[in-house]
Amino acid sequence: MIMKKTAALLLSAVLLFACGCSLRTRQTENEKTTEQQTVSTSHTEIMSEKTTREETETVTQAQTEETVTFAQTAAKSDKSKSNTPETTAQRSSKTTVKHTEKTTKKQSEKTTSTTKSVIENIISTVNDIVTTTATTTQTAVQTTGEKLSFTTTDINGNSVSMSDYSDYKVIIVNMWEPWCGPCVREMPDLQKLYTNYKDQGVLVIGVYSTEENAKTTVDSTGITYPVIRKTAEFNKYDTGYVPTTIIVDGNGNVLSSEPLIGSKSYSEWESTVKTYLK
């Protein structure tokens, strides 16, 4: 009986020891597994971090390479553009622009010239109207019996007086101004009259008061008869209009009964001169 109890106790002790060993083994295995899992987790985290860093570096490098490539491509493109000859369309466009600018400039110059011509015609027309009106509405200035006497300078600055022309029979004293269209237009006819009748004792004297453009006008019309500066002695024959003309003899005696206002043609002047030559 005692042997059976002893055997039972030994068996229980063995079983307890075996269970204890099994528990320690399982605990050790569990600890080992946990450690392995921890190591594995740490390794995974390290590998993940390494992968992330490598991926980031790869992306950054790719972006850098892409930026460099883009810059190089752009530079090559600019260089290619600068070295590429102009296309036919580009040359045609430039030619069109130049032609347009040239045409616009010509049109502008033509418009300016046309405007200037129109203005000159208007001024001339106004002068003609004023002259015509003056001729028909003037209050006659009686000049018969008057005597013209003056001392002045000619267009070239030389001193002259009435006595310098005493050898002439008929002297046409024509008062004009450079800005007067009808005055300037009749100058060639007066020059022709002087050329054709000077041998018969006929003289033409131009009288002006406006200095501006006077010399230029005389030179441009080609007249050779005397042109003198107006003085106070001419005021009594002033009608307020130009051209105004009086006719005198070599002694300054006024032959015309009143001043002649307005321009005349060559034939009209010739008819007038013949009247006084009789």
PDB file of C-alpha atoms in Angstrom:
ATOM      1  CA  MET A   1       0.000   0.000   0.000  1.00  0.00           C
ATOM      2  CA  ILE A   2       2.821   2.340   0.911  1.00  0.00           C
ATOM      3  CA  MET A   3       4.591   1.487  -2.336  1.00  0.00           C
ATOM      4  CA  LYS A   4       1.557   2.399  -4.374  1.00  0.00           C
ATOM      5  CA  LYS A   5       1.288   5.835  -2.698  1.00  0.00           C
ATOM      6  CA  THR A   6       4.995   6.446  -3.161  1.00  0.00           C
ATOM      7  CA  ALA A   7       4.750   5.550  -6.837  1.00  0.00           C
ATOM      8  CA  ALA A   8       1.738   7.805  -7.206  1.00  0.00           C
ATOM      9  CA  LEU A   9       3.598  10.683  -5.617  1.00  0.00           C
ATOM     10  CA  LEU A  10       6.607  10.153  -7.851  1.00  0.00           C
ATOM     11  CA  LEU A  11       4.400  10.038 -10.882  1.00  0.00           C
ATOM     12  CA  SER A  12       2.707  13.267  -9.818  1.00  0.00           C
ATOM     13  CA  ALA A  13       6.065  14.912  -9.295  1.00  0.00           C
ATOM     14  CA  VAL A  14       7.256  13.785 -12.713  1.00  0.00           C
ATOM     15  CA  LEU A  15       4.103  15.076 -14.309  1.00  0.00           C
ATOM     16  CA  LEU A  16       4.435  18.395 -12.522  1.00  0.00           C
ATOM     17  CA  PHE A  17       8.070  18.682 -13.602  1.00  0.00           C
ATOM     18  CA  ALA A  18       7.117  17.802 -17.141  1.00  0.00           C
ATOM     19  CA  CYS A  19       4.372  20.383 -17.120  1.00  0.00           C
ATOM     20  CA  GLY A  20       6.734  22.923 -15.711  1.00  0.00           C
ATOM     21  CA  CYS A  21       9.305  22.174 -18.354  1.00  0.00           C
ATOM     22  CA  SER A  22       6.627  22.364 -21.000  1.00  0.00           C
ATOM     23  CA  LEU A  23       5.450  25.699 -19.658  1.00  0.00           C
ATOM     24  CA  ARG A  24       8.999  27.069 -19.563  1.00  0.00           C
ATOM     25  CA  THR A  25       9.598  25.784 -23.044  1.00  0.00           C
ATOM     26  CA  ARG A  26       6.426  27.405 -24.297  1.00  0.00           C
ATOM     27  CA  GLN A  27       7.315  30.631 -22.465  1.00  0.00           C
ATOM     28  CA  THR A  28      10.758  30.631 -23.960  1.00  0.00           C
ATOM     29  CA  GLU A  29       9.342  29.928 -27.368  1.00  0.00           C
ATOM     30  CA  ASN A  30       6.807  32.703 -26.881  1.00  0.00           C
ATOM     31  CA  GLU A  31       9.545  35.092 -25.798  1.00  0.00           C
ATOM     32  CA  LYS A  32      11.664  34.038 -28.740  1.00  0.00           C
ATOM     33  CA  THR A  33       8.720  34.491 -31.082  1.00  0.00           C
ATOM     34  CA  THR A  34       7.996  37.900 -29.600  1.00  0.00           C
ATOM     35  CA  GLU A  35      11.639  38.879 -29.926  1.00  0.00           C
ATOM     36  CA  GLN A  36      11.686  37.657 -33.516  1.00  0.00           C
ATOM     37  CA  GLN A  37       8.510  39.581 -34.212  1.00  0.00           C
ATOM     38  CA  THR A  38      10.043  42.663 -32.632  1.00  0.00           C
ATOM     39  CA  VAL A  39      13.219  42.246 -34.656  1.00  0.00           C
ATOM     40  CA  SER A  40      11.141  41.583 -37.755  1.00  0.00           C
ATOM     41  CA  THR A  41       9.043  44.696 -37.083  1.00  0.00           C
ATOM     42  CA  SER A  42      12.172  46.785 -36.548  1.00  0.00           C
ATOM     43  CA  HIS A  43      13.698  45.372 -39.700  1.00  0.00           C
ATOM     44  CA  THR A  44      10.484  46.087 -41.598  1.00  0.00           C
ATOM     45  CA  GLU A  45      10.414  49.642 -40.330  1.00  0.00           C
ATOM     46  CA  ILE A  46      14.059  50.134 -41.215  1.00  0.00           C
ATOM     47  CA  MET A  47      13.509  48.696 -44.701  1.00  0.00           C
ATOM     48  CA  SER A  48      10.361  50.807 -45.133  1.00  0.00           C
ATOM     49  CA  GLU A  49      12.239  53.937 -44.098  1.00  0.00           C
ATOM     50  CA  LYS A  50      15.093  53.044 -46.440  1.00  0.00           C
ATOM     51  CA  THR A  51      12.662  52.400 -49.289  1.00  0.00           C
ATOM     52  CA  THR A  52      10.870  55.695 -48.666  1.00  0.00           C
ATOM     53  CA  ARG A  53      14.181  57.570 -48.613  1.00  0.00           C
ATOM     54  CA  GLU A  54      15.316  55.869 -51.809  1.00  0.00           C
ATOM     55  CA  GLU A  55      11.993  56.604 -53.480  1.00  0.00           C
ATOM     56  CA  THR A  56      12.204  60.249 -52.402  1.00  0.00           C
ATOM     57  CA  GLU A  57      15.758  60.528 -53.675  1.00  0.00           C
ATOM     58  CA  THR A  58      14.708  58.877 -56.947  1.00  0.00           C
ATOM     59  CA  VAL A  59      11.783  61.287 -57.411  1.00  0.00           C
ATOM     60  CA  THR A  60      13.951  64.296 -56.565  1.00  0.00           C
ATOM     61  CA  GLN A  61      16.649  63.148 -58.944  1.00  0.00           C
ATOM     62  CA  ALA A  62      14.050  62.517 -61.657  1.00  0.00           C
ATOM     63  CA  GLN A  63      12.573  65.994 -61.153  1.00  0.00           C
ATOM     64  CA  THR A  64      16.028  67.562 -61.278  1.00  0.00           C
ATOM     65  CA  GLU A  65      16.881  65.653 -64.435  1.00  0.00           C
ATOM     66  CA  GLU A  66      13.542  66.648 -65.949  1.00  0.00           C
ATOM     67  CA  THR A  67      14.159  70.341 -65.120  1.00  0.00           C
ATOM     68  CA  VAL A  68      17.649  70.209 -66.602  1.00  0.00           C
ATOM     69  CA  THR A  69      16.347  68.435 -69.686  1.00  0.00           C
ATOM     70  CA  PHE A  70      13.582  71.030 -70.110  1.00  0.00           C
ATOM     71  CA  ALA A  71      16.061  73.918 -69.775  1.00  0.00           C
ATOM     72  CA  GLN A  72      18.420  72.301 -72.289  1.00  0.00           C
ATOM     73  CA  THR A  73      15.537  71.686 -74.674  1.00  0.00           C
ATOM     74  CA  ALA A  74      14.360  75.301 -74.355  1.00  0.00           C
ATOM     75  CA  ALA A  75      17.885  76.584 -74.941  1.00  0.00           C
ATOM     76  CA  LYS A  76      18.249  74.393 -78.008  1.00  0.00           C
ATOM     77  CA  SER A  77      14.843  75.588 -79.235  1.00  0.00           C
ATOM     78  CA  ASP A  78      15.830  79.265 -78.827  1.00  0.00           C
ATOM     79  CA  LYS A  79      19.124  78.622 -80.555  1.00  0.00           C
ATOM     80  CA  SER A  80      17.347  76.763 -83.319  1.00  0.00           C
ATOM     81  CA  LYS A  81      14.914  79.666 -83.749  1.00  0.00           C
ATOM     82  CA  SER A  82      17.710  82.223 -83.877  1.00  0.00           C
ATOM     83  CA  ASN A  83      19.618  80.175 -86.449  1.00  0.00           C
ATOM     84  CA  THR A  84      16.582  79.249 -88.522  1.00  0.00           C
ATOM     85  CA  PRO A  85      16.290  81.371 -91.707  1.00  0.00           C
ATOM     86  CA  GLU A  86      13.153  83.453 -92.147  1.00  0.00           C
ATOM     87  CA  THR A  87      10.330  81.594 -93.759  1.00  0.00           C
ATOM     88  CA  THR A  88       8.597  82.874 -96.862  1.00  0.00           C
ATOM     89  CA  ALA A  89       5.581  83.869 -94.746  1.00  0.00           C
ATOM     90  CA  GLN A  90       7.783  85.890 -92.359  1.00  0.00           C
ATOM     91  CA  ARG A  91       9.542  87.667 -95.215  1.00  0.00           C
ATOM     92  CA  SER A  92       6.189  88.335 -96.854  1.00  0.00           C
ATOM     93  CA  SER A  93       4.833  89.746 -93.584  1.00  0.00           C
ATOM     94  CA  LYS A  94       7.803  92.107 -93.195  1.00  0.00           C
ATOM     95  CA  THR A  95       7.490  93.210 -96.832  1.00  0.00           C
ATOM     96  CA  THR A  96       3.777  93.899 -96.313  1.00  0.00           C
ATOM     97  CA  VAL A  97       4.492  95.973 -93.194  1.00  0.00           C
ATOM     98  CA  LYS A  98       7.164  98.023 -94.987  1.00  0.00           C
ATOM     99  CA  HIS A  99       4.893  98.551 -97.983  1.00  0.00           C
ATOM    100  CA  THR A 100       2.049  99.654 -95.698  1.00  0.00           C
ATOM    101  CA  GLU A 101       4.316 102.126 -93.878  1.00  0.00           C
ATOM    102  CA  LYS A 102       5.583 103.502 -97.183  1.00  0.00           C
ATOM    103  CA  THR A 103       2.065 103.817 -98.593  1.00  0.00           C
ATOM    104  CA  THR A 104       0.823 105.531 -95.421  1.00  0.00           C
ATOM    105  CA  LYS A 105       3.719 108.022 -95.565  1.00  0.00           C
ATOM    106  CA  LYS A 106       2.999 108.812 -99.227  1.00  0.00           C
ATOM    107  CA  GLN A 107      -0.697 109.279 -98.525  1.00  0.00           C
ATOM    108  CA  SER A 108       0.130 111.577 -95.594  1.00  0.00           C
ATOM    109  CA  GLU A 109       2.474 113.674 -97.763  1.00  0.00           C
ATOM    110  CA  LYS A 110      -0.116 113.786-100.545  1.00  0.00           C
ATOM    111  CA  THR A 111      -2.823 114.862 -98.092  1.00  0.00           C
ATOM    112  CA  THR A 112      -0.555 117.594 -96.694  1.00  0.00           C
ATOM    113  CA  SER A 113       0.262 118.835-100.205  1.00  0.00           C
ATOM    114  CA  THR A 114      -3.416 118.783-101.197  1.00  0.00           C
ATOM    115  CA  THR A 115      -4.407 120.648 -98.038  1.00  0.00           C
ATOM    116  CA  LYS A 116      -1.734 123.277 -98.652  1.00  0.00           C
ATOM    117  CA  SER A 117      -2.897 123.700-102.249  1.00  0.00           C
ATOM    118  CA  VAL A 118      -6.531 124.053-101.149  1.00  0.00           C
ATOM    119  CA  ILE A 119      -5.572 126.684 -98.571  1.00  0.00           C
ATOM    120  CA  GLU A 120      -3.557 128.634-101.153  1.00  0.00           C
ATOM    121  CA  ASN A 121      -6.498 128.504-103.578  1.00  0.00           C
ATOM    122  CA  ILE A 122      -8.872 129.723-100.874  1.00  0.00           C
ATOM    123  CA  ILE A 123      -6.568 132.633-100.016  1.00  0.00           C
ATOM    124  CA  SER A 124      -6.220 133.494-103.688  1.00  0.00           C
ATOM    125  CA  THR A 125      -9.994 133.333-104.178  1.00  0.00           C
ATOM    126  CA  VAL A 126     -10.589 135.553-101.162  1.00  0.00           C
ATOM    127  CA  ASN A 127      -8.093 138.078-102.502  1.00  0.00           C
ATOM    128  CA  ASP A 128      -9.834 138.045-105.865  1.00  0.00           C
ATOM    129  CA  ILE A 129     -13.207 138.595-104.206  1.00  0.00           C
ATOM    130  CA  VAL A 130     -11.851 141.427-102.090  1.00  0.00           C
ATOM    131  CA  THR A 131     -10.265 143.036-105.136  1.00  0.00           C
ATOM    132  CA  THR A 132     -13.462 142.720-107.184  1.00  0.00           C
ATOM    133  CA  THR A 133     -15.580 144.096-104.354  1.00  0.00           C
ATOM    134  CA  ALA A 134     -13.202 146.988-103.866  1.00  0.00           C
ATOM    135  CA  THR A 135     -13.290 147.780-107.561  1.00  0.00           C
ATOM    136  CA  THR A 136     -17.076 147.992-107.634  1.00  0.00           C
ATOM    137  CA  THR A 137     -17.702 149.675-104.271  1.00  0.00           C
ATOM    138  CA  GLN A 138     -14.716 151.950-103.741  1.00  0.00           C
ATOM    139  CA  THR A 139     -15.045 155.621-103.012  1.00  0.00           C
ATOM    140  CA  ALA A 140     -12.936 157.240-105.701  1.00  0.00           C
ATOM    141  CA  VAL A 141      -9.743 158.920-104.597  1.00  0.00           C
ATOM    142  CA  GLN A 142      -9.287 161.893-106.874  1.00  0.00           C
ATOM    143  CA  THR A 143      -5.661 162.044-107.982  1.00  0.00           C
ATOM    144  CA  THR A 144      -5.736 164.357-111.000  1.00  0.00           C
ATOM    145  CA  GLY A 145      -3.382 167.252-110.456  1.00  0.00           C
ATOM    146  CA  GLU A 146      -1.490 165.464-107.680  1.00  0.00           C
ATOM    147  CA  LYS A 147       2.261 165.119-107.873  1.00  0.00           C
ATOM    148  CA  LEU A 148       4.187 162.113-106.611  1.00  0.00           C
ATOM    149  CA  SER A 149       7.531 162.752-104.952  1.00  0.00           C
ATOM    150  CA  PHE A 150       9.471 160.236-102.877  1.00  0.00           C
ATOM    151  CA  THR A 151      12.895 159.215-101.660  1.00  0.00           C
ATOM    152  CA  THR A 152      13.300 155.596-100.553  1.00  0.00           C
ATOM    153  CA  THR A 153      15.312 152.418-101.181  1.00  0.00           C
ATOM    154  CA  ASP A 154      14.816 149.672-103.733  1.00  0.00           C
ATOM    155  CA  ILE A 155      14.535 145.928-103.044  1.00  0.00           C
ATOM    156  CA  ASN A 156      18.341 145.679-102.997  1.00  0.00           C
ATOM    157  CA  GLY A 157      18.801 148.534-100.517  1.00  0.00           C
ATOM    158  CA  ASN A 158      19.883 151.175-103.024  1.00  0.00           C
ATOM    159  CA  SER A 159      18.666 154.769-102.530  1.00  0.00           C
ATOM    160  CA  VAL A 160      16.215 155.991-105.182  1.00  0.00           C
ATOM    161  CA  SER A 161      13.891 158.966-105.706  1.00  0.00           C
ATOM    162  CA  MET A 162      11.244 160.099-108.181  1.00  0.00           C
ATOM    163  CA  SER A 163      13.770 162.265-109.994  1.00  0.00           C
ATOM    164  CA  ASP A 164      15.718 159.135-111.041  1.00  0.00           C
ATOM    165  CA  TYR A 165      12.907 158.271-113.483  1.00  0.00           C
ATOM    166  CA  SER A 166      12.387 161.663-115.111  1.00  0.00           C
ATOM    167  CA  ASP A 167      13.248 160.371-118.593  1.00  0.00           C
ATOM    168  CA  TYR A 168      10.115 158.238-118.858  1.00  0.00           C
ATOM    169  CA  LYS A 169       6.820 159.403-120.356  1.00  0.00           C
ATOM    170  CA  VAL A 170       4.433 156.959-118.649  1.00  0.00           C
ATOM    171  CA  ILE A 171       5.194 155.327-115.307  1.00  0.00           C
ATOM    172  CA  ILE A 172       2.927 152.638-113.890  1.00  0.00           C
ATOM    173  CA  VAL A 173       3.287 152.763-110.080  1.00  0.00           C
ATOM    174  CA  ASN A 174       1.957 149.397-108.912  1.00  0.00           C
ATOM    175  CA  MET A 175       1.456 148.994-105.121  1.00  0.00           C
ATOM    176  CA  TRP A 176       1.469 145.318-104.113  1.00  0.00           C
ATOM    177  CA  GLU A 177       2.259 142.908-101.237  1.00  0.00           C
ATOM    178  CA  PRO A 178       3.951 139.475-101.223  1.00  0.00           C
ATOM    179  CA  TRP A 179       0.912 137.831 -99.632  1.00  0.00           C
ATOM    180  CA  CYS A 180      -1.475 139.156-102.310  1.00  0.00           C
ATOM    181  CA  GLY A 181      -2.222 136.433-104.884  1.00  0.00           C
ATOM    182  CA  PRO A 182      -3.586 138.717-107.643  1.00  0.00           C
ATOM    183  CA  CYS A 183      -0.610 141.073-107.150  1.00  0.00           C
ATOM    184  CA  VAL A 184       1.901 138.315-107.706  1.00  0.00           C
ATOM    185  CA  ARG A 185      -0.008 136.794-110.611  1.00  0.00           C
ATOM    186  CA  GLU A 186      -0.022 140.013-112.631  1.00  0.00           C
ATOM    187  CA  MET A 187       3.716 140.664-112.192  1.00  0.00           C
ATOM    188  CA  PRO A 188       4.749 138.610-115.260  1.00  0.00           C
ATOM    189  CA  ASP A 189       2.267 140.620-117.381  1.00  0.00           C
ATOM    190  CA  LEU A 190       3.677 143.900-116.025  1.00  0.00           C
ATOM    191  CA  GLN A 191       7.179 142.613-116.790  1.00  0.00           C
ATOM    192  CA  LYS A 192       6.117 141.797-120.351  1.00  0.00           C
ATOM    193  CA  LEU A 193       4.577 145.257-120.686  1.00  0.00           C
ATOM    194  CA  TYR A 194       7.780 146.891-119.449  1.00  0.00           C
ATOM    195  CA  THR A 195       9.920 144.788-121.815  1.00  0.00           C
ATOM    196  CA  ASN A 196       7.749 145.588-124.856  1.00  0.00           C
ATOM    197  CA  TYR A 197       7.244 149.320-124.179  1.00  0.00           C
ATOM    198  CA  LYS A 198      10.301 150.592-122.310  1.00  0.00           C
ATOM    199  CA  ASP A 199      11.803 151.837-125.574  1.00  0.00           C
ATOM    200  CA  GLN A 200       8.700 153.995-125.979  1.00  0.00           C
ATOM    201  CA  GLY A 201       9.226 155.605-122.590  1.00  0.00           C
ATOM    202  CA  VAL A 202       7.102 153.263-120.434  1.00  0.00           C
ATOM    203  CA  LEU A 203       8.293 152.198-116.955  1.00  0.00           C
ATOM    204  CA  VAL A 204       6.782 150.000-114.273  1.00  0.00           C
ATOM    205  CA  ILE A 205       7.630 150.589-110.584  1.00  0.00           C
ATOM    206  CA  GLY A 206       6.572 148.074-107.941  1.00  0.00           C
ATOM    207  CA  VAL A 207       5.903 149.449-104.433  1.00  0.00           C
ATOM    208  CA  TYR A 208       5.673 147.160-101.364  1.00  0.00           C
ATOM    209  CA  SER A 209       5.477 147.613 -97.581  1.00  0.00           C
ATOM    210  CA  THR A 210       5.726 144.031 -96.271  1.00  0.00           C
ATOM    211  CA  GLU A 211       9.353 142.924 -96.059  1.00  0.00           C
ATOM    212  CA  GLU A 212       8.639 139.256 -95.457  1.00  0.00           C
ATOM    213  CA  ASN A 213       9.005 137.234 -98.693  1.00  0.00           C
ATOM    214  CA  ALA A 214       9.260 140.422-100.791  1.00  0.00           C
ATOM    215  CA  LYS A 215      12.726 139.616-102.160  1.00  0.00           C
ATOM    216  CA  THR A 216      11.797 135.967-102.664  1.00  0.00           C
ATOM    217  CA  THR A 217       8.683 136.958-104.616  1.00  0.00           C
ATOM    218  CA  VAL A 218      10.613 139.348-106.824  1.00  0.00           C
ATOM    219  CA  ASP A 219      13.249 136.719-107.560  1.00  0.00           C
ATOM    220  CA  SER A 220      10.694 133.981-108.253  1.00  0.00           C
ATOM    221  CA  THR A 221       8.680 136.074-110.723  1.00  0.00           C
ATOM    222  CA  GLY A 222      11.798 137.144-112.617  1.00  0.00           C
ATOM    223  CA  ILE A 223      10.794 140.812-112.908  1.00  0.00           C
ATOM    224  CA  THR A 224      13.503 143.355-113.773  1.00  0.00           C
ATOM    225  CA  TYR A 225      11.601 146.614-113.380  1.00  0.00           C
ATOM    226  CA  PRO A 226      12.345 148.685-110.222  1.00  0.00           C
ATOM    227  CA  VAL A 227      10.776 147.551-106.952  1.00  0.00           C
ATOM    228  CA  ILE A 228      10.894 150.073-104.100  1.00  0.00           C
ATOM    229  CA  ARG A 229       9.898 150.336-100.437  1.00  0.00           C
ATOM    230  CA  LYS A 230       6.647 152.197 -99.700  1.00  0.00           C
ATOM    231  CA  THR A 231       6.979 155.503 -97.816  1.00  0.00           C
ATOM    232  CA  ALA A 232       4.522 158.030 -96.369  1.00  0.00           C
ATOM    233  CA  GLU A 233       4.333 159.848 -99.727  1.00  0.00           C
ATOM    234  CA  PHE A 234       2.262 156.949-101.113  1.00  0.00           C
ATOM    235  CA  ASN A 235      -0.350 157.027 -98.338  1.00  0.00           C
ATOM    236  CA  LYS A 236      -2.573 159.562-100.079  1.00  0.00           C
ATOM    237  CA  TYR A 237      -3.084 157.050-102.899  1.00  0.00           C
ATOM    238  CA  ASP A 238      -3.812 154.187-100.506  1.00  0.00           C
ATOM    239  CA  THR A 239      -7.285 152.715-101.031  1.00  0.00           C
ATOM    240  CA  GLY A 240      -6.891 149.923 -98.485  1.00  0.00           C
ATOM    241  CA  TYR A 241      -6.706 147.292-101.229  1.00  0.00           C
ATOM    242  CA  VAL A 242      -3.900 145.714-103.246  1.00  0.00           C
ATOM    243  CA  PRO A 243      -2.958 145.852-105.967  1.00  0.00           C
ATOM    244  CA  THR A 244      -3.585 149.579-106.338  1.00  0.00           C
ATOM    245  CA  THR A 245      -2.001 151.445-109.253  1.00  0.00           C
ATOM    246  CA  ILE A 246      -1.520 155.063-110.231  1.00  0.00           C
ATOM    247  CA  ILE A 247      -0.043 156.359-113.475  1.00  0.00           C
ATOM    248  CA  VAL A 248       2.356 159.304-113.494  1.00  0.00           C
ATOM    249  CA  ASP A 249       4.744 160.943-115.908  1.00  0.00           C
ATOM    250  CA  GLY A 250       8.507 161.434-115.482  1.00  0.00           C
ATOM    251  CA  ASN A 251       7.992 164.560-113.348  1.00  0.00           C
ATOM    252  CA  GLY A 252       5.685 162.759-110.934  1.00  0.00           C
ATOM    253  CA  ASN A 253       2.481 164.337-112.238  1.00  0.00           C
ATOM    254  CA  VAL A 254      -0.415 161.958-111.683  1.00  0.00           C
ATOM    255  CA  LEU A 255      -2.088 161.157-115.013  1.00  0.00           C
ATOM    256  CA  SER A 256      -4.797 158.762-113.846  1.00  0.00           C
ATOM    257  CA  SER A 257      -7.970 160.408-112.535  1.00  0.00           C
ATOM    258  CA  GLU A 258      -8.204 157.855-109.709  1.00  0.00           C
ATOM    259  CA  PRO A 259      -6.269 154.852-108.441  1.00  0.00           C
ATOM    260  CA  LEU A 260      -6.760 151.655-110.413  1.00  0.00           C
ATOM    261  CA  ILE A 261      -7.750 148.855-108.034  1.00  0.00           C
ATOM    262  CA  GLY A 262      -7.291 145.206-108.892  1.00  0.00           C
ATOM    263  CA  SER A 263      -5.044 143.185-111.157  1.00  0.00           C
ATOM    264  CA  LYS A 264      -5.166 143.365-114.946  1.00  0.00           C
ATOM    265  CA  SER A 265      -4.155 141.105-117.792  1.00  0.00           C
ATOM    266  CA  TYR A 266      -1.422 142.003-120.229  1.00  0.00           C
ATOM    267  CA  SER A 267      -3.919 143.119-122.877  1.00  0.00           C
ATOM    268  CA  GLU A 268      -5.695 145.388-120.396  1.00  0.00           C
ATOM    269  CA  TRP A 269      -2.438 147.022-119.325  1.00  0.00           C
ATOM    270  CA  GLU A 270      -1.348 147.423-122.902  1.00  0.00           C
ATOM    271  CA  SER A 271      -4.622 149.167-123.754  1.00  0.00           C
ATOM    272  CA  THR A 272      -4.213 151.507-120.763  1.00  0.00           C
ATOM    273  CA  VAL A 273      -0.618 152.408-121.656  1.00  0.00           C
ATOM    274  CA  LYS A 274      -1.517 153.154-125.272  1.00  0.00           C
ATOM    275  CA  THR A 275      -4.140 155.592-124.023  1.00  0.00           C
ATOM    276  CA  TYR A 276      -1.467 157.637-122.214  1.00  0.00           C
ATOM    277  CA  LEU A 277       1.091 157.378-125.010  1.00  0.00           C
ATOM    278  CA  LYS A 278      -1.149 159.226-127.498  1.00  0.00           C
TER     279      LYS A 278
END
